[in-house]
Coordinates of C-alpha atoms and ligand atoms in Angstrom, one line a residue:
D1 CA 128.3 107.8 90.5
V2 CA 129.3 106.4 87.0
T3 CA 125.7 105.4 86.3
G4 CA 124.3 108.8 87.2
E5 CA 121.8 107.5 89.8
L6 CA 121.5 109.1 93.1
L7 CA 120.0 105.9 94.6
A8 CA 120.6 102.5 93.2
V9 CA 119.0 99.6 95.0
R10 CA 119.9 96.1 94.0
R11 CA 118.6 92.7 95.2
L12 CA 117.6 94.3 98.4
E13 CA 116.3 91.9 101.1
A14 CA 115.0 92.8 104.5
W15 CA 113.8 91.0 107.6
Y16 CA 111.9 91.9 110.8
G17 CA 113.2 89.3 113.1
E18 CA 112.5 86.0 111.4
S19 CA 110.0 87.5 109.1
H20 CA 111.5 87.9 105.6
V21 CA 109.7 90.9 104.0
L22 CA 111.7 92.2 101.0
H23 CA 112.8 89.5 98.5
G24 CA 115.1 91.3 96.0
V25 CA 114.0 94.9 95.4
D26 CA 115.7 96.7 92.4
L27 CA 115.1 100.4 91.9
D28 CA 116.9 103.5 90.7
I29 CA 116.4 107.2 91.3
R30 CA 118.2 109.9 89.4
P31 CA 119.0 113.2 90.9
G32 CA 116.0 115.5 90.9
E33 CA 113.4 112.8 90.2
V34 CA 110.2 112.2 92.1
V35 CA 109.5 108.5 92.1
T36 CA 106.6 106.7 93.7
L37 CA 106.2 103.2 95.1
L38 CA 102.7 101.9 94.5
G39 CA 101.2 98.7 95.7
R40 CA 98.7 97.0 97.9
N41 CA 98.8 97.0 101.7
G42 CA 101.6 94.7 102.9
A43 CA 103.5 94.8 99.5
G44 CA 106.6 96.1 101.3
K45 CA 106.5 99.8 100.4
T46 CA 107.1 101.1 103.9
T47 CA 109.7 98.4 104.5
T48 CA 111.6 99.6 101.4
L49 CA 111.8 103.1 102.8
R50 CA 112.8 101.8 106.2
A51 CA 115.4 99.5 104.7
V52 CA 117.0 102.4 102.7
M53 CA 117.2 104.3 106.0
G54 CA 118.7 101.3 107.9
L55 CA 115.6 100.9 110.1
V56 CA 115.0 97.2 109.7
G57 CA 116.4 94.3 111.6
R58 CA 118.5 92.9 108.8
R59 CA 119.3 93.9 105.2
A60 CA 121.1 92.2 102.4
G61 CA 121.9 93.2 98.8
S62 CA 123.1 96.6 97.9
I63 CA 121.9 100.2 98.4
R64 CA 124.2 102.8 96.8
Y65 CA 123.6 106.4 97.5
A66 CA 125.7 108.9 95.6
G67 CA 128.0 106.0 94.9
R68 CA 128.3 105.0 98.5
E69 CA 127.2 101.6 99.9
L70 CA 124.7 101.9 102.7
I71 CA 124.3 98.2 103.7
G72 CA 126.1 97.9 107.0
V73 CA 125.8 101.6 107.7
R74 CA 123.9 102.9 110.7
P75 CA 120.7 105.1 110.3
D76 CA 122.4 108.2 111.8
V77 CA 125.2 107.9 109.4
I78 CA 122.8 107.4 106.5
A79 CA 121.0 110.6 107.6
R80 CA 124.3 112.5 107.6
A81 CA 124.9 111.1 104.1
G82 CA 121.8 113.2 103.0
I83 CA 118.7 111.0 103.3
G84 CA 115.7 112.1 105.3
Y85 CA 112.8 109.8 106.3
C86 CA 109.2 111.0 107.0
P87 CA 107.2 108.1 108.4
E88 CA 103.4 107.8 107.9
E89 CA 102.6 108.9 111.4
R90 CA 104.6 112.2 110.7
G91 CA 106.0 112.5 114.2
I92 CA 105.0 116.1 115.0
F93 CA 105.6 117.0 118.7
A94 CA 102.1 118.0 120.0
S95 CA 103.4 120.2 122.8
L96 CA 105.8 122.2 120.6
D97 CA 104.8 124.9 118.2
V98 CA 105.6 124.9 114.5
T99 CA 108.9 126.8 114.9
E100 CA 110.0 124.6 117.8
N101 CA 109.2 121.5 115.7
L102 CA 111.3 122.9 112.9
M103 CA 114.2 123.6 115.2
L104 CA 114.2 120.3 117.0
P105 CA 116.1 117.9 114.6
P106 CA 119.8 118.6 114.2
V107 CA 121.1 120.0 111.0
V108 CA 123.1 116.9 109.9
R109 CA 124.8 118.4 106.9
P110 CA 125.4 121.7 105.2
G111 CA 122.6 123.0 102.9
G112 CA 119.7 122.7 105.3
L113 CA 117.1 125.3 104.7
S114 CA 116.8 128.1 107.3
I115 CA 113.5 129.0 109.0
A116 CA 113.3 132.0 106.7
E117 CA 113.7 129.9 103.6
I118 CA 111.1 127.4 104.9
H119 CA 108.7 130.3 105.5
D120 CA 109.4 131.6 102.0
L121 CA 108.7 128.2 100.5
F122 CA 105.7 127.3 102.6
P123 CA 103.8 130.5 103.7
N124 CA 101.2 128.4 105.5
L125 CA 103.9 127.4 108.0
K126 CA 104.9 131.0 108.5
E127 CA 101.3 131.9 109.3
R128 CA 101.1 129.0 111.8
A129 CA 104.6 129.6 113.3
G130 CA 103.4 130.0 116.8
S131 CA 100.7 127.3 116.7
Q132 CA 101.1 124.2 118.9
G133 CA 101.4 120.8 117.2
T134 CA 98.0 119.7 118.5
K135 CA 96.3 122.7 116.9
L136 CA 97.5 121.8 113.4
S137 CA 95.4 120.2 110.7
G138 CA 96.5 116.9 109.2
G139 CA 97.7 118.8 106.1
E140 CA 99.7 121.3 108.2
Q141 CA 101.3 118.5 110.1
Q142 CA 102.3 116.8 106.9
M143 CA 103.8 120.0 105.5
L144 CA 105.6 120.6 108.8
A145 CA 107.0 117.0 108.7
I146 CA 108.4 117.6 105.2
A147 CA 109.7 121.0 106.0
R148 CA 111.5 119.6 109.1
I149 CA 113.4 117.2 106.9
L150 CA 114.4 120.1 104.6
R151 CA 116.0 121.8 107.6
T152 CA 118.3 118.9 108.2
G153 CA 120.2 119.2 104.9
A154 CA 118.8 116.0 103.4
K155 CA 118.9 115.8 99.6
L156 CA 116.8 112.6 99.1
L157 CA 113.5 112.6 100.9
L158 CA 111.7 109.3 101.7
L159 CA 108.0 110.2 102.3
D160 CA 105.5 107.6 103.4
E161 CA 102.0 108.3 102.1
P162 CA 102.0 112.1 102.5
S163 CA 98.4 112.2 101.1
E164 CA 97.0 109.8 103.7
G165 CA 93.9 110.8 105.5
L166 CA 93.8 114.3 103.9
A167 CA 90.9 116.0 102.2
P168 CA 91.3 116.4 98.4
V169 CA 92.0 120.2 98.5
I170 CA 94.8 119.6 101.1
V171 CA 96.2 116.7 99.0
Q172 CA 96.5 119.3 96.2
Q173 CA 98.5 121.6 98.5
I174 CA 100.8 118.7 99.4
G175 CA 101.2 118.0 95.7
R176 CA 102.3 121.7 95.1
M177 CA 104.7 121.4 98.0
I178 CA 106.3 118.3 96.5
R179 CA 106.6 119.9 93.1
E180 CA 108.1 123.0 94.7
I181 CA 110.7 120.8 96.4
K182 CA 111.5 119.1 93.1
A183 CA 111.9 122.5 91.5
R184 CA 114.5 123.3 94.2
G185 CA 116.5 120.2 93.1
F186 CA 115.6 117.8 95.8
T187 CA 114.9 114.1 95.0
V188 CA 111.9 112.3 96.4
L189 CA 110.9 108.7 96.8
L190 CA 107.4 108.4 98.1
V191 CA 105.0 105.6 99.0
E192 CA 101.5 106.2 97.7
Q193 CA 98.2 104.4 97.5
N194 CA 96.5 107.4 95.9
F195 CA 97.0 107.0 92.2
R196 CA 95.6 110.3 91.1
F197 CA 97.9 112.1 93.6
A198 CA 100.9 110.1 92.5
Q199 CA 100.2 111.1 88.9
T200 CA 100.3 114.8 89.8
V201 CA 103.8 114.7 91.4
A202 CA 105.9 111.9 90.0
D203 CA 108.2 111.3 87.1
R204 CA 108.0 107.5 87.4
H205 CA 106.2 104.9 89.3
Y206 CA 107.4 101.5 90.6
V207 CA 104.8 98.8 91.5
M208 CA 105.5 96.5 94.4
E209 CA 104.1 93.1 95.1
H210 CA 105.1 90.5 97.7
G211 CA 108.4 92.3 98.6
R212 CA 109.5 92.8 95.0
I213 CA 109.3 95.5 92.3
V214 CA 107.1 94.0 89.6
D215 CA 106.6 96.9 87.2
M216 CA 107.8 100.4 86.4
V217 CA 106.0 103.0 84.4
A218 CA 106.9 106.6 83.3
N219 CA 104.3 109.1 84.4
A220 CA 103.5 110.0 80.8
E221 CA 102.5 106.4 80.2
L222 CA 100.5 106.0 83.4
A223 CA 97.1 106.7 81.8
S224 CA 97.6 104.2 79.0
S225 CA 98.9 101.5 81.5
L226 CA 96.0 101.7 83.9
D227 CA 94.5 98.3 83.0
R228 CA 97.8 96.6 83.6
L229 CA 98.5 98.5 86.9
H230 CA 95.0 97.8 88.2
Q231 CA 95.7 94.1 88.1
Y232 CA 98.5 94.7 90.6
L233 CA 96.8 97.2 92.7
G234 CA 93.3 95.6 92.7
V235 CA 91.5 98.9 92.3
Ligands
LIG1 P1 101.0 99.4 104.1 O1 100.5 100.4 103.2 O2 100.0 98.5 104.7 O3 102.0 99.9 105.1 P2 103.3 98.4 102.8 O4 103.4 98.0 101.3 O5 104.0 99.6 103.2 O6 101.8 98.4 103.2 P3 104.9 97.1 104.8 O7 104.4 98.0 105.8 O8 106.3 97.3 104.2 O9 103.9 97.1 103.5 O10 104.8 95.6 105.2 C1 105.2 94.5 104.5 C2 105.1 93.2 105.3 O11 105.9 93.3 106.4 C3 103.7 93.0 105.8 O12 103.4 91.6 105.7 C4 103.7 93.4 107.2 O13 102.9 92.6 108.0 C5 105.2 93.0 107.6 N1 105.7 93.9 108.7 C6 105.7 95.3 108.7 N2 106.3 95.8 109.8 C7 106.6 94.7 110.5 C8 107.3 94.6 111.8 N3 107.7 95.7 112.5 N4 107.5 93.3 112.2 C9 107.1 92.2 111.5 N5 106.5 92.3 110.3 C10 106.3 93.5 109.8

């Protein structure tokens, strides 16, 4: 892309049926960045991820990924273009073990990590290879959900609240995992409510309110911007 962005979202609007949820979202992500979407419940963060993936009723505006327009493109084609989505509920198959869960999604493009590479990156999953989905902790399920996306060959990962419901020590593990993914050259857009966690993984943060981006702050400026951000986030 001439502008150097991996993802460029402009004036994005989205609807669920008659319900108009996104009202002109603008955001950019450069290759290799980790960027968060912060905001209160109902601000439209999840809907933004779903809209990028093509999983809302109707979209308008522009979403360019690696220079290619995604408005009007089906979710499966968007996945094959290199975008992977991990929903908040993670979607681990309870009756399958860790390896089976990893094998289940198709590799949609070249460059997907092999099982050996996944074990190398995330030793926890190697240890738990034969464990059934139901036996995994919340943190292990979250790791597995992210690893599964890496199998598909996705280069941009959309993660919805990976820290949600996890104990602090496990949240730290997920943080290490995301930094490891970044070090490997992947790009991440993640929804977060946990400010402290966001600070440990991200390069930049966007703040959403009422279906729009209302602020953006570099991670280095997060600490000095807390007063301003707290007004949006109500914490
Ligand atoms: P949360 O952390 O609560 O998920 P969010 O910022 O991710 O918050 P969204 O889930 O994107 O917010 O929701 C934005 C708005 O869209 C809310 O008003 C919500 O009620 C509405 N909404 C979400 N999903 C649907 C749906 N499937 N049908 C209709 N409206 C929806």
